PDB file of C-alpha atoms in Angstrom:
ATOM      1  CA  MET O 229      -4.946 -16.576  -1.088  1.00 51.00           C
ATOM      2  CA  PRO O 230      -3.697 -13.669  -3.115  1.00 61.00           C
ATOM      3  CA  LYS O 231      -3.182 -10.511  -1.366  1.00 69.00           C
ATOM      4  CA  LYS O 232      -5.864  -7.665  -2.080  1.00 71.00           C
ATOM      5  CA  GLY O 233      -4.843  -5.568  -4.753  1.00 87.00           C
ATOM      6  CA  THR O 234      -3.082  -8.282  -6.922  1.00 93.00           C
ATOM      7  CA  GLU O 235      -5.577  -8.454  -9.694  1.00 94.00           C
ATOM      8  CA  TYR O 236      -5.041  -4.502  -9.932  1.00 95.00           C
ATOM      9  CA  GLU O 237      -1.287  -4.413 -10.012  1.00 96.00           C
ATOM     10  CA  LEU O 238      -1.407  -7.435 -12.794  1.00 95.00           C
ATOM     11  CA  PHE O 239      -3.560  -5.079 -14.839  1.00 95.00           C
ATOM     12  CA  VAL O 240      -1.199  -1.994 -14.317  1.00 96.00           C
ATOM     13  CA  LYS O 241       1.841  -4.434 -15.463  1.00 96.00           C
ATOM     14  CA  SER O 242       0.013  -5.605 -18.490  1.00 94.00           C
ATOM     15  CA  VAL O 243      -0.905  -1.771 -19.245  1.00 94.00           C
ATOM     16  CA  TYR O 244       2.911  -0.923 -19.013  1.00 94.00           C
ATOM     17  CA  GLU O 245       3.934  -3.828 -21.430  1.00 93.00           C
ATOM     18  CA  CYS O 246       1.589  -2.539 -23.788  1.00 91.00           C
ATOM     19  CA  LEU O 247       3.045   1.043 -23.455  1.00 92.00           C
ATOM     20  CA  ASN O 248       6.515  -0.020 -23.449  1.00 90.00           C
ATOM     21  CA  ARG O 249       6.009  -2.139 -26.557  1.00 88.00           C
ATOM     22  CA  ALA O 250       4.443   0.897 -28.166  1.00 88.00           C
ATOM     23  CA  ASP O 251       7.374   2.908 -27.223  1.00 87.00           C
ATOM     24  CA  GLY O 252       9.648   0.188 -29.078  1.00 84.00           C
ATOM     25  CA  LEU O 253      10.883  -1.318 -25.231  1.00 81.00           C
ATOM     26  CA  SER O 254       9.700  -4.962 -26.599  1.00 72.00           C
ATOM     27  CA  ASP O 255      12.468  -6.584 -24.853  1.00 77.00           C
ATOM     28  CA  VAL O 256      12.037  -5.068 -21.398  1.00 87.00           C
ATOM     29  CA  GLN O 257      11.026  -7.681 -18.562  1.00 89.00           C
ATOM     30  CA  ILE O 258       8.300  -6.083 -16.621  1.00 94.00           C
ATOM     31  CA  GLN O 259       7.939  -7.837 -13.244  1.00 96.00           C
ATOM     32  CA  HIS O 260       5.393  -8.233 -10.516  1.00 97.00           C
ATOM     33  CA  ASP O 261       5.712  -8.024  -6.804  1.00 96.00           C
ATOM     34  CA  VAL O 262       9.645  -7.487  -6.660  1.00 97.00           C
ATOM     35  CA  LYS O 263      11.701  -7.242  -3.243  1.00 97.00           C
ATOM     36  CA  LEU O 264      14.691  -4.821  -3.393  1.00 96.00           C
ATOM     37  CA  ILE O 265      17.224  -3.982  -0.629  1.00 96.00           C
ATOM     38  CA  GLY O 266      17.916  -0.395  -0.203  1.00 96.00           C
ATOM     39  CA  ALA O 267      20.411   1.676   1.189  1.00 96.00           C
ATOM     40  CA  ALA O 268      19.419   1.279   4.576  1.00 96.00           C
ATOM     41  CA  GLY O 269      19.377  -2.410   4.209  1.00 96.00           C
ATOM     42  CA  VAL O 270      15.508  -2.943   4.382  1.00 96.00           C
ATOM     43  CA  GLU O 271      13.754  -4.892   1.992  1.00 97.00           C
ATOM     44  CA  HIS O 272      11.100  -3.082  -0.002  1.00 97.00           C
ATOM     45  CA  GLN O 273       8.061  -4.493  -2.068  1.00 97.00           C
ATOM     46  CA  ILE O 274       7.591  -3.229  -5.207  1.00 98.00           C
ATOM     47  CA  ASP O 275       4.285  -3.747  -7.114  1.00 97.00           C
ATOM     48  CA  VAL O 276       5.630  -3.458 -10.527  1.00 98.00           C
ATOM     49  CA  PHE O 277       9.008  -3.184 -11.936  1.00 98.00           C
ATOM     50  CA  TRP O 278      11.324  -3.068 -14.709  1.00 95.00           C
ATOM     51  CA  THR O 279      14.831  -2.060 -15.911  1.00 92.00           C
ATOM     52  CA  PHE O 280      16.034  -1.029 -19.175  1.00 88.00           C
ATOM     53  CA  LYS O 281      19.348   0.513 -21.059  1.00 85.00           C
ATOM     54  CA  LEU O 282      18.388   3.521 -23.220  1.00 82.00           C
ATOM     55  CA  GLY O 283      21.452   5.238 -24.921  1.00 83.00           C
ATOM     56  CA  GLY O 284      23.690   3.472 -22.872  1.00 86.00           C
ATOM     57  CA  VAL O 285      22.344   4.724 -19.431  1.00 87.00           C
ATOM     58  CA  ASP O 286      20.703   1.977 -17.148  1.00 88.00           C
ATOM     59  CA  TYR O 287      17.145   3.071 -15.801  1.00 91.00           C
ATOM     60  CA  LYS O 288      15.051   1.738 -13.249  1.00 95.00           C
ATOM     61  CA  VAL O 289      10.962   1.913 -12.785  1.00 97.00           C
ATOM     62  CA  ALA O 290       9.008   1.126  -9.527  1.00 98.00           C
ATOM     63  CA  VAL O 291       5.315   1.632  -9.990  1.00 98.00           C
ATOM     64  CA  GLU O 292       3.098   1.566  -6.791  1.00 98.00           C
ATOM     65  CA  CYS O 293      -0.590   0.413  -7.247  1.00 97.00           C
ATOM     66  CA  LYS O 294      -3.297   1.265  -5.144  1.00 96.00           C
ATOM     67  CA  ASP O 295      -6.583  -0.350  -5.980  1.00 95.00           C
ATOM     68  CA  TYR O 296      -8.630   2.338  -3.576  1.00 93.00           C
ATOM     69  CA  ASN O 297     -12.134   3.547  -4.043  1.00 91.00           C
ATOM     70  CA  SER O 298     -11.367   6.788  -2.934  1.00 95.00           C
ATOM     71  CA  HIS O 299      -8.528   9.316  -4.153  1.00 96.00           C
ATOM     72  CA  VAL O 300      -4.975   8.610  -2.843  1.00 97.00           C
ATOM     73  CA  SER O 301      -3.697  10.820   0.194  1.00 97.00           C
ATOM     74  CA  LYS O 302      -0.265  12.629   0.513  1.00 98.00           C
ATOM     75  CA  GLU O 303       0.916  10.117   2.985  1.00 98.00           C
ATOM     76  CA  LYS O 304       0.780   7.288   0.437  1.00 98.00           C
ATOM     77  CA  ILE O 305       3.016   9.363  -1.930  1.00 98.00           C
ATOM     78  CA  GLU O 306       5.316  10.469   1.048  1.00 98.00           C
ATOM     79  CA  ALA O 307       5.699   6.516   2.079  1.00 98.00           C
ATOM     80  CA  PHE O 308       6.761   5.700  -1.570  1.00 98.00           C
ATOM     81  CA  GLN O 309       9.036   8.581  -2.038  1.00 98.00           C
ATOM     82  CA  SER O 310      10.597   7.247   0.969  1.00 97.00           C
ATOM     83  CA  ILE O 311      11.277   4.359  -0.701  1.00 98.00           C
ATOM     84  CA  LEU O 312      12.474   5.393  -3.724  1.00 98.00           C
ATOM     85  CA  HIS O 313      14.849   7.443  -2.002  1.00 97.00           C
ATOM     86  CA  ASP O 314      15.965   4.286  -0.288  1.00 97.00           C
ATOM     87  CA  ILE O 315      16.174   2.067  -3.439  1.00 97.00           C
ATOM     88  CA  GLY O 316      18.160   5.217  -5.197  1.00 95.00           C
ATOM     89  CA  ASN O 317      18.440   5.740  -8.859  1.00 94.00           C
ATOM     90  CA  VAL O 318      14.726   4.752  -9.564  1.00 96.00           C
ATOM     91  CA  HIS O 319      11.960   6.215 -11.232  1.00 97.00           C
ATOM     92  CA  GLY O 320       8.747   6.484  -9.550  1.00 98.00           C
ATOM     93  CA  ILE O 321       5.060   6.091 -10.781  1.00 98.00           C
ATOM     94  CA  PHE O 322       2.289   5.771  -8.508  1.00 98.00           C
ATOM     95  CA  ALA O 323      -0.954   4.102 -10.178  1.00 97.00           C
ATOM     96  CA  SER O 324      -4.216   4.569  -8.738  1.00 97.00           C
ATOM     97  CA  LYS O 325      -7.974   3.811 -10.075  1.00 93.00           C
ATOM     98  CA  MET O 326      -9.611   6.822  -8.657  1.00 93.00           C
ATOM     99  CA  GLY O 327      -7.187   9.662  -8.555  1.00 94.00           C
ATOM    100  CA  PHE O 328      -5.317  11.668  -5.916  1.00 97.00           C
ATOM    101  CA  GLN O 329      -5.734  14.332  -3.378  1.00 97.00           C
ATOM    102  CA  SER O 330      -4.467  17.622  -3.886  1.00 97.00           C
ATOM    103  CA  GLY O 331      -1.703  17.606  -1.639  1.00 97.00           C
ATOM    104  CA  ALA O 332      -0.635  14.367  -2.963  1.00 98.00           C
ATOM    105  CA  ILE O 333      -0.136  16.060  -6.351  1.00 98.00           C
ATOM    106  CA  LEU O 334       1.670  18.595  -5.264  1.00 98.00           C
ATOM    107  CA  TYR O 335       4.062  16.567  -3.294  1.00 98.00           C
ATOM    108  CA  ALA O 336       4.238  14.140  -6.200  1.00 98.00           C
ATOM    109  CA  GLN O 337       5.522  16.904  -8.404  1.00 97.00           C
ATOM    110  CA  LYS O 338       7.870  18.359  -6.088  1.00 97.00           C
ATOM    111  CA  TYR O 339       9.560  14.694  -5.621  1.00 97.00           C
ATOM    112  CA  GLY O 340       9.224  13.993  -9.489  1.00 97.00           C
ATOM    113  CA  ILE O 341       6.728  11.090  -9.009  1.00 98.00           C
ATOM    114  CA  GLN O 342       4.569  10.698 -11.851  1.00 98.00           C
ATOM    115  CA  LEU O 343       1.363  10.237 -10.939  1.00 98.00           C
ATOM    116  CA  MET O 344      -1.200   7.726 -13.126  1.00 97.00           C
ATOM    117  CA  GLU O 345      -4.815   7.017 -13.021  1.00 95.00           C
ATOM    118  CA  ILE O 346      -4.848   3.699 -14.430  1.00 93.00           C
ATOM    119  CA  ARG O 347      -8.528   1.913 -14.955  1.00 90.00           C
ATOM    120  CA  LYS O 348     -11.008   0.465 -17.237  1.00 86.00           C
ATOM    121  CA  PRO O 349     -12.926   3.294 -18.970  1.00 85.00           C
ATOM    122  CA  ILE O 350     -16.588   4.315 -17.714  1.00 84.00           C
ATOM    123  CA  ASP O 351     -19.255   5.550 -19.610  1.00 86.00           C
ATOM    124  CA  SER O 352     -18.693   9.205 -18.423  1.00 86.00           C
ATOM    125  CA  ASP O 353     -15.042   8.885 -19.973  1.00 85.00           C
ATOM    126  CA  TRP O 354     -16.679   8.909 -23.296  1.00 86.00           C
ATOM    127  CA  GLU O 355     -18.502  12.368 -23.113  1.00 88.00           C
ATOM    128  CA  GLY O 356     -17.821  14.554 -25.952  1.00 88.00           C
ATOM    129  CA  ARG O 357     -15.974  11.769 -27.675  1.00 87.00           C
ATOM    130  CA  ILE O 358     -17.013   9.212 -30.365  1.00 85.00           C
ATOM    131  CA  LYS O 359     -17.190   5.777 -28.477  1.00 81.00           C
ATOM    132  CA  ASP O 360     -18.840   3.259 -31.088  1.00 83.00           C
ATOM    133  CA  ILE O 361     -18.955   3.447 -34.879  1.00 85.00           C
ATOM    134  CA  HIS O 362     -21.377   1.735 -36.684  1.00 83.00           C
ATOM    135  CA  VAL O 363     -20.814   0.708 -40.298  1.00 86.00           C
ATOM    136  CA  GLU O 364     -23.727  -0.587 -42.431  1.00 83.00           C
ATOM    137  CA  LEU O 365     -22.799  -2.554 -45.943  1.00 82.00           C
ATOM    138  CA  CYS O 366     -25.116  -3.299 -48.508  1.00 77.00           C
ATOM    139  CA  MET O 367     -23.565  -6.194 -50.740  1.00 71.00           C
ATOM    140  CA  ARG O 368     -24.737  -7.962 -53.761  1.00 67.00           C
ATOM    141  CA  SER O 369     -23.127 -10.605 -55.477  1.00 64.00           C
ATOM    142  CA  ILE O 370     -23.149 -10.461 -59.163  1.00 65.00           C
ATOM    143  CA  GLY O 371     -20.581 -13.134 -60.484  1.00 67.00           C
ATOM    144  CA  GLU O 372     -17.114 -11.840 -60.065  1.00 68.00           C
ATOM    145  CA  VAL O 373     -17.082  -8.445 -58.680  1.00 64.00           C
ATOM    146  CA  THR O 374     -14.349  -6.802 -56.676  1.00 70.00           C
ATOM    147  CA  PRO O 375     -15.845  -4.454 -54.099  1.00 67.00           C
ATOM    148  CA  GLN O 376     -14.226  -1.116 -53.355  1.00 73.00           C
ATOM    149  CA  ILE O 377     -14.976   1.057 -50.502  1.00 74.00           C
ATOM    150  CA  PHE O 378     -14.900   4.891 -50.735  1.00 73.00           C
ATOM    151  CA  VAL O 379     -14.027   7.286 -48.052  1.00 71.00           C
ATOM    152  CA  ASN O 380     -15.595  10.881 -48.027  1.00 71.00           C
ATOM    153  CA  LYS O 381     -12.209  12.380 -46.490  1.00 71.00           C
ATOM    154  CA  ALA O 382     -13.836  15.798 -45.747  1.00 69.00           C
ATOM    155  CA  ARG O 383     -16.648  13.899 -43.684  1.00 64.00           C
ATOM    156  CA  ALA O 384     -13.997  11.746 -41.867  1.00 62.00           C
ATOM    157  CA  GLU O 385     -11.672  14.524 -41.063  1.00 64.00           C
ATOM    158  CA  TYR O 386     -14.875  16.424 -39.715  1.00 59.00           C
ATOM    159  CA  LEU O 387     -15.762  13.475 -37.374  1.00 58.00           C
ATOM    160  CA  GLY O 388     -12.294  12.820 -36.404  1.00 55.00           C
TER     161      GLY O 388
END
């Protein structure tokens, strides 16, 4: 039986695969459920992990994922920061579907841990934004006709 949260971890992994491709890092192999040995000789389980080289510098990224139904506490960020410190030379990202307590946000900022709320959109995310665009086309066939589409630029920028 898969451990609790595996589905969320794989979702976060897929999000970062898309983000890395969009940033031009198409050859990066993002791994799930990686075991790393820290300086203290202790094994740490990392939910999502990848390495890449940019400008001759090697980078490591570790992502901790929490599929909680409440905000992540400062204690969870502290525990993750301790793991990052033991592994050394690794950028930390903490992903949650429900956000973070204020103390967790302050602690993460102090230690350079990036906090990400990663989840599927909900209806309230669309308030004040265009969610759907409906296009109505009326076409008539009169022999060989090449349809042309004209866009009212001023109207498109207004809606933009």
